[in-house]
XYZ file of C-alpha atoms in Angstrom:
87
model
C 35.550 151.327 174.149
C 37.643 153.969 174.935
C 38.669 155.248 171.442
C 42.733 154.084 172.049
C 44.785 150.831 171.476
C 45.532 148.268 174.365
C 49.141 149.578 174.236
C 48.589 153.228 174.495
C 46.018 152.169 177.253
C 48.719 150.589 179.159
C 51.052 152.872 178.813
C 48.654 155.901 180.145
C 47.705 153.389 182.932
C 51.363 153.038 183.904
C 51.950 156.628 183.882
C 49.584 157.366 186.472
C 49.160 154.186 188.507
C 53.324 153.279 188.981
C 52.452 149.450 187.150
C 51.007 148.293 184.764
C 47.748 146.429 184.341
C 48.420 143.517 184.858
C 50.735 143.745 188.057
C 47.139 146.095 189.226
C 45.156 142.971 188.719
C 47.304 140.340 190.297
C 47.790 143.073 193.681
C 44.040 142.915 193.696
C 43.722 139.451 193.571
C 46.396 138.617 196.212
C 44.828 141.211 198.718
C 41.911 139.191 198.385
C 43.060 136.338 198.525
C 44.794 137.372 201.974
C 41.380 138.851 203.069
C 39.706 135.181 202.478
C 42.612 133.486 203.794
C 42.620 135.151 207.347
C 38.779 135.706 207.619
C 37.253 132.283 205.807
C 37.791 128.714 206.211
C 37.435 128.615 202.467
C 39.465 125.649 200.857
C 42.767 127.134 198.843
C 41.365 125.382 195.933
C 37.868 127.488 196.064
C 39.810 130.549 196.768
C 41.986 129.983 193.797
C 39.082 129.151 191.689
C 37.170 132.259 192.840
C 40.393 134.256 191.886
C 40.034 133.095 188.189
C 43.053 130.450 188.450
C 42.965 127.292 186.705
C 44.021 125.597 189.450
C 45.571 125.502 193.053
C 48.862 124.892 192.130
C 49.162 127.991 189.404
C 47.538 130.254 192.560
C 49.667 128.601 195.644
C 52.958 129.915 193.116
C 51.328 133.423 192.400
C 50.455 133.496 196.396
C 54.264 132.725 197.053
C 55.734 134.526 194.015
C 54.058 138.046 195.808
C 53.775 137.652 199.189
C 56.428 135.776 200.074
C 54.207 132.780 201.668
C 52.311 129.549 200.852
C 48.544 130.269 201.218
C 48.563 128.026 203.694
C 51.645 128.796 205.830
C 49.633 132.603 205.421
C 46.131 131.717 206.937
C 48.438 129.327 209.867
C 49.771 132.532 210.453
C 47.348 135.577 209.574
C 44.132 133.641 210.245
C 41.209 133.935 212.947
C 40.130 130.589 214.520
C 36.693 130.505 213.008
C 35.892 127.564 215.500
C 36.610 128.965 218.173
C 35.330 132.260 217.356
C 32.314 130.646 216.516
C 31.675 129.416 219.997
């Protein structure tokens, strides 16, 4: 589509971005996943699965492979009490 190769793609994408495609896609995908961790009560499974994992376990070792946490020892953390703020 744009008229070069996937590797000179990724190279011009590393040159201006710092990473490469990839590690951009899986930063996006962990920043949302910490968005719908502290702000949902969204199973870890369904936020996996709306991530594009295959399953919880592949996205609980991504989740603790980045940011240094289990999904769920982040929301016990990060999160809002959506009962109580519910109230």
């Amino acid at each position: 589509m744009l008229g070069i190769d996937r590797s000179h793609f990724c190279t011009i994408f590393k040159r201006h971005m710092g990473y490469s495609p990839k590690q951009y896609i899986q930063t996006q995908k962990m920043e949302k996943a910490k968005i719908l961790l502290e702000t949902t009560d969204m199973s870890i499974q369904a936020i996996a699965h709306l991530l594009g994992y295959g399953d919880q376990f592949a996205f609980s070792h991504a989740f603790q492979q980045n940011i240094g946490a289990s999904p769920k020892g982040w929301r016990k953390l990060h999160g809002t009490s959506l009962g109580s703020a519910l109230k």
